[in-house]
mmCIF file of C-alpha atoms in Angstrom:
data_model
loop_
_atom_site.group_PDB
_atom_site.id
_atom_site.type_symbol
_atom_site.label_atom_id
_atom_site.label_comp_id
_atom_site.label_asym_id
_atom_site.label_seq_id
_atom_site.Cartn_x
_atom_site.Cartn_y
_atom_site.Cartn_z
ATOM 1 C CA MET A 1 46.745 51.270 -48.229
ATOM 2 C CA SER A 2 49.590 51.503 -50.561
ATOM 3 C CA GLU A 3 49.268 52.765 -54.009
ATOM 4 C CA LEU A 4 49.994 49.427 -55.442
ATOM 5 C CA GLU A 5 47.147 47.836 -53.692
ATOM 6 C CA SER A 6 43.822 48.444 -55.075
ATOM 7 C CA PRO A 7 40.805 49.012 -52.943
ATOM 8 C CA PRO A 8 38.563 46.029 -52.530
ATOM 9 C CA ALA A 9 36.074 45.649 -55.217
ATOM 10 C CA PRO A 10 32.617 46.624 -54.170
ATOM 11 C CA LYS A 11 30.411 43.648 -53.467
ATOM 12 C CA ASN A 12 27.593 43.194 -55.766
ATOM 13 C CA THR A 13 24.121 43.167 -54.316
ATOM 14 C CA SER A 14 23.615 39.453 -54.840
ATOM 15 C CA GLU A 15 26.666 38.675 -52.678
ATOM 16 C CA VAL A 16 25.385 40.982 -49.938
ATOM 17 C CA LYS A 17 21.959 39.382 -50.125
ATOM 18 C CA GLY A 18 23.551 35.903 -49.998
ATOM 19 C CA GLU A 19 25.518 36.760 -46.883
ATOM 20 C CA SER A 20 22.426 38.260 -45.326
ATOM 21 C CA LEU A 21 20.418 35.145 -46.171
ATOM 22 C CA GLY A 22 23.169 32.919 -44.783
ATOM 23 C CA ILE A 23 23.223 34.784 -41.498
ATOM 24 C CA ARG A 24 19.439 34.745 -41.337
ATOM 25 C CA HIS A 25 19.413 31.029 -42.144
ATOM 26 C CA ASN A 26 21.948 30.320 -39.370
ATOM 27 C CA LYS A 27 19.829 32.281 -36.900
ATOM 28 C CA ILE A 28 16.751 30.260 -37.866
ATOM 29 C CA VAL A 29 18.644 26.993 -37.424
ATOM 30 C CA VAL A 30 19.914 28.093 -34.001
ATOM 31 C CA VAL A 31 16.428 29.137 -32.916
ATOM 32 C CA TYR A 32 14.990 25.844 -34.209
ATOM 33 C CA ILE A 33 17.620 23.801 -32.349
ATOM 34 C CA PHE A 34 17.005 25.802 -29.169
ATOM 35 C CA ALA A 35 13.221 25.342 -29.466
ATOM 36 C CA THR A 36 13.673 21.606 -30.067
ATOM 37 C CA PHE A 37 15.890 21.411 -26.993
ATOM 38 C CA LEU A 38 13.248 23.194 -24.896
ATOM 39 C CA VAL A 39 10.512 20.850 -26.131
ATOM 40 C CA ALA A 40 12.698 17.810 -25.351
ATOM 41 C CA LEU A 41 13.483 19.187 -21.896
ATOM 42 C CA ALA A 42 9.794 19.825 -21.199
ATOM 43 C CA THR A 43 8.947 16.296 -22.369
ATOM 44 C CA VAL A 44 11.556 14.725 -20.088
ATOM 45 C CA ALA A 45 10.322 16.812 -17.153
ATOM 46 C CA SER A 46 6.719 15.818 -17.883
ATOM 47 C CA VAL A 47 7.553 12.111 -18.101
ATOM 48 C CA TRP A 48 9.561 12.285 -14.857
ATOM 49 C CA THR A 49 6.713 14.098 -13.088
ATOM 50 C CA PHE A 50 4.130 11.630 -14.383
ATOM 51 C CA ASN A 51 6.224 8.654 -13.226
ATOM 52 C CA HIS A 52 6.708 10.250 -9.824
ATOM 53 C CA ILE A 53 2.979 10.887 -9.457
ATOM 54 C CA ARG A 54 2.175 7.345 -10.581
ATOM 55 C CA ALA A 55 4.644 5.866 -8.075
ATOM 56 C CA ALA A 56 3.138 7.940 -5.273
ATOM 57 C CA SER A 57 -0.345 6.897 -6.333
ATOM 58 C CA ASP A 58 0.655 3.226 -6.448
ATOM 59 C CA SER A 59 2.181 3.526 -2.991
ATOM 60 C CA LYS A 60 -0.971 5.109 -1.597
ATOM 61 C CA ALA A 61 -3.123 2.404 -3.208
ATOM 62 C CA HIS A 62 -0.862 -0.245 -1.688
ATOM 63 C CA ILE A 63 -1.148 1.303 1.779
ATOM 64 C CA THR A 64 -4.918 1.669 1.423
ATOM 65 C CA ASP A 65 -5.137 -2.017 0.474
ATOM 66 C CA ALA A 66 -3.106 -2.985 3.558
ATOM 67 C CA ILE A 67 -5.406 -0.943 5.802
ATOM 68 C CA PHE A 68 -8.467 -2.544 4.211
ATOM 69 C CA ARG A 69 -7.004 -6.029 4.738
ATOM 70 C CA ALA A 70 -6.189 -5.282 8.380
ATOM 71 C CA GLU A 71 -9.757 -4.141 8.974
ATOM 72 C CA ALA A 72 -11.054 -7.251 7.192
ATOM 73 C CA LEU A 73 -8.853 -9.449 9.392
ATOM 74 C CA LEU A 74 -10.261 -7.831 12.493
ATOM 75 C CA ALA A 75 -13.811 -8.185 11.156
ATOM 76 C CA THR A 76 -13.216 -11.893 10.522
ATOM 77 C CA LEU A 77 -11.895 -12.311 14.050
ATOM 78 C CA ILE A 78 -15.049 -10.655 15.399
ATOM 79 C CA ASP A 79 -17.168 -12.973 13.224
ATOM 80 C CA VAL A 80 -15.271 -15.980 14.611
ATOM 81 C CA GLU A 81 -15.822 -14.722 18.148
ATOM 82 C CA ASN A 82 -19.536 -14.228 17.476
ATOM 83 C CA GLY A 83 -19.747 -17.641 15.824
ATOM 84 C CA GLN A 84 -18.127 -19.228 18.846
ATOM 85 C CA LEU A 85 -20.599 -17.434 21.089
ATOM 86 C CA GLY A 86 -23.526 -18.685 18.998
ATOM 87 C CA ILE A 87 -22.273 -22.269 19.096
ATOM 88 C CA VAL A 88 -21.762 -22.176 22.867
ATOM 89 C CA ILE A 89 -25.186 -20.663 23.516
ATOM 90 C CA THR A 90 -27.213 -22.758 21.076
ATOM 91 C CA GLY A 91 -25.107 -25.902 20.711
ATOM 92 C CA ASP A 92 -26.065 -25.810 17.027
ATOM 93 C CA GLU A 93 -23.694 -28.116 15.129
ATOM 94 C CA ASN A 94 -24.700 -26.486 11.822
ATOM 95 C CA SER A 95 -22.839 -23.364 12.934
ATOM 96 C CA LEU A 96 -19.531 -25.240 13.122
ATOM 97 C CA SER A 97 -18.810 -25.175 9.407
ATOM 98 C CA PRO A 98 -18.956 -21.384 8.959
ATOM 99 C CA PHE A 99 -17.101 -20.957 12.258
ATOM 100 C CA SER A 100 -14.332 -23.312 11.140
ATOM 101 C CA THR A 101 -14.083 -21.716 7.696
ATOM 102 C CA MET A 102 -13.726 -18.230 9.138
ATOM 103 C CA ARG A 103 -11.321 -19.395 11.843
ATOM 104 C CA ASP A 104 -9.143 -21.189 9.311
ATOM 105 C CA SER A 105 -9.040 -18.165 6.998
ATOM 106 C CA ILE A 106 -7.384 -15.873 9.553
ATOM 107 C CA PRO A 107 -3.796 -17.215 9.192
ATOM 108 C CA ASP A 108 -4.077 -16.834 5.407
ATOM 109 C CA GLN A 109 -5.404 -13.295 5.803
ATOM 110 C CA LEU A 110 -2.485 -12.438 8.094
ATOM 111 C CA LYS A 111 -0.021 -13.954 5.634
ATOM 112 C CA GLU A 112 -1.536 -11.944 2.763
ATOM 113 C CA LEU A 113 -1.481 -8.774 4.848
ATOM 114 C CA ARG A 114 2.182 -9.374 5.688
ATOM 115 C CA SER A 115 3.058 -9.848 2.007
ATOM 116 C CA ARG A 116 1.480 -6.498 1.151
ATOM 117 C CA THR A 117 3.059 -4.533 3.985
ATOM 118 C CA GLN A 118 6.196 -2.559 3.124
ATOM 119 C CA ILE A 119 6.672 -0.399 6.214
ATOM 120 C CA PRO A 120 9.065 -2.004 8.738
ATOM 121 C CA SER A 121 7.358 -0.490 11.787
ATOM 122 C CA ALA A 122 4.011 -1.834 10.571
ATOM 123 C CA LEU A 123 5.549 -5.286 10.120
ATOM 124 C CA LYS A 124 6.559 -5.242 13.794
ATOM 125 C CA HIS A 125 2.890 -4.994 14.724
ATOM 126 C CA LEU A 126 2.108 -7.950 12.488
ATOM 127 C CA ASP A 127 4.932 -9.895 14.142
ATOM 128 C CA ALA A 128 3.347 -9.201 17.528
ATOM 129 C CA LEU A 129 -0.102 -10.029 16.174
ATOM 130 C CA ALA A 130 0.697 -13.521 14.854
ATOM 131 C CA PRO A 131 1.146 -15.325 18.201
ATOM 132 C CA LEU A 132 -1.787 -13.452 19.724
ATOM 133 C CA LEU A 133 -4.070 -14.582 16.918
ATOM 134 C CA GLU A 134 -2.798 -18.142 17.090
ATOM 135 C CA ALA A 135 -3.459 -18.349 20.831
ATOM 136 C CA ARG A 136 -6.882 -16.733 20.513
ATOM 137 C CA LEU A 137 -7.966 -19.032 17.693
ATOM 138 C CA MET A 138 -6.830 -22.033 19.713
ATOM 139 C CA ALA A 139 -8.861 -20.779 22.670
ATOM 140 C CA TYR A 140 -11.937 -20.365 20.454
ATOM 141 C CA SER A 141 -11.555 -23.924 19.231
ATOM 142 C CA GLU A 142 -11.169 -25.261 22.797
ATOM 143 C CA ILE A 143 -14.314 -23.455 23.908
ATOM 144 C CA VAL A 144 -16.300 -24.833 20.986
ATOM 145 C CA GLU A 145 -14.946 -28.337 21.627
ATOM 146 C CA ARG A 146 -16.008 -28.149 25.287
ATOM 147 C CA ARG A 147 -19.513 -27.194 24.181
ATOM 148 C CA ARG A 148 -19.595 -30.059 21.709
ATOM 149 C CA ARG A 149 -18.755 -32.430 24.594
ATOM 150 C CA GLN A 150 -21.785 -30.988 26.395
ATOM 151 C CA ASP A 151 -19.619 -29.210 28.968
ATOM 152 C CA PHE A 152 -21.671 -26.033 28.824
ATOM 153 C CA PRO A 153 -20.528 -24.621 32.214
ATOM 154 C CA ALA A 154 -16.820 -24.974 31.354
ATOM 155 C CA ALA A 155 -17.336 -23.562 27.838
ATOM 156 C CA THR A 156 -19.291 -20.615 29.204
ATOM 157 C CA ALA A 157 -16.798 -19.925 31.986
ATOM 158 C CA ASN A 158 -13.887 -20.032 29.568
ATOM 159 C CA MET A 159 -15.694 -17.819 27.093
ATOM 160 C CA LEU A 160 -16.596 -15.235 29.733
ATOM 161 C CA SER A 161 -13.175 -15.162 31.347
ATOM 162 C CA LEU A 162 -11.375 -11.884 31.565
ATOM 163 C CA ARG A 163 -8.342 -13.557 30.005
ATOM 164 C CA GLY A 164 -10.209 -13.983 26.720
ATOM 165 C CA LYS A 165 -11.256 -10.333 26.648
ATOM 166 C CA GLN A 166 -7.711 -9.207 27.411
ATOM 167 C CA ALA A 167 -6.354 -11.360 24.577
ATOM 168 C CA THR A 168 -8.906 -9.942 22.156
ATOM 169 C CA ASP A 169 -8.098 -6.410 23.310
ATOM 170 C CA LEU A 170 -4.378 -7.024 22.669
ATOM 171 C CA ILE A 171 -5.211 -8.203 19.155
ATOM 172 C CA ARG A 172 -7.383 -5.175 18.491
ATOM 173 C CA ASN A 173 -4.647 -2.903 19.838
ATOM 174 C CA GLU A 174 -1.998 -4.391 17.519
ATOM 175 C CA VAL A 175 -4.334 -4.094 14.519
ATOM 176 C CA HIS A 176 -5.124 -0.513 15.509
ATOM 177 C CA ASN A 177 -1.400 0.290 15.828
ATOM 178 C CA PHE A 178 -0.737 -1.314 12.442
ATOM 179 C CA ILE A 179 -3.477 0.787 10.844
ATOM 180 C CA GLN A 180 -2.156 3.904 12.549
ATOM 181 C CA VAL A 181 1.359 3.371 11.118
ATOM 182 C CA GLU A 182 -0.080 2.763 7.655
ATOM 183 C CA THR A 183 -2.369 5.803 7.902
ATOM 184 C CA GLN A 184 0.549 8.022 8.894
ATOM 185 C CA ALA A 185 2.453 6.775 5.829
ATOM 186 C CA LEU A 186 -0.602 7.514 3.715
ATOM 187 C CA ALA A 187 -0.629 11.111 4.922
ATOM 188 C CA LEU A 188 2.939 11.695 3.694
#
């Protein structure tokens, strides 16, 4: 320093305390902002995780519903087959109404199942299933109609034919394959 310049005046204690408080205040603000940022980040991560879990849960519920509907479709087909058998054996006209109701519900069940299926490989099994079901339902109706015309031997022969069992087995196989694809997706 030159002689002309005077040394800086000593700071009074209130100025030193003010600077110290200012620095401390800035540190508190920085820590507060950082903590707020961490809370916001944790909230975003939690919301994202929750949405991801919910989407996975919805997907699993959707797949479970499709499997349930496929099993219900197969159960209805078995009921139709049993109803047809009862009509042919007994000739009971009172059995026609439940038989017809169940038979007529199958295309709607297949349509509903298709609308709820999102897996392309599972849809292929439903595509293969549709004509099989249509042919089998037509065969059931023909057998019942033969019995109604009192042609018991023809109705019985048609019902007991190996062709009918093979058609039913193809249907069961496609439903089984559909359920297998859906179950594999459920395991993911």
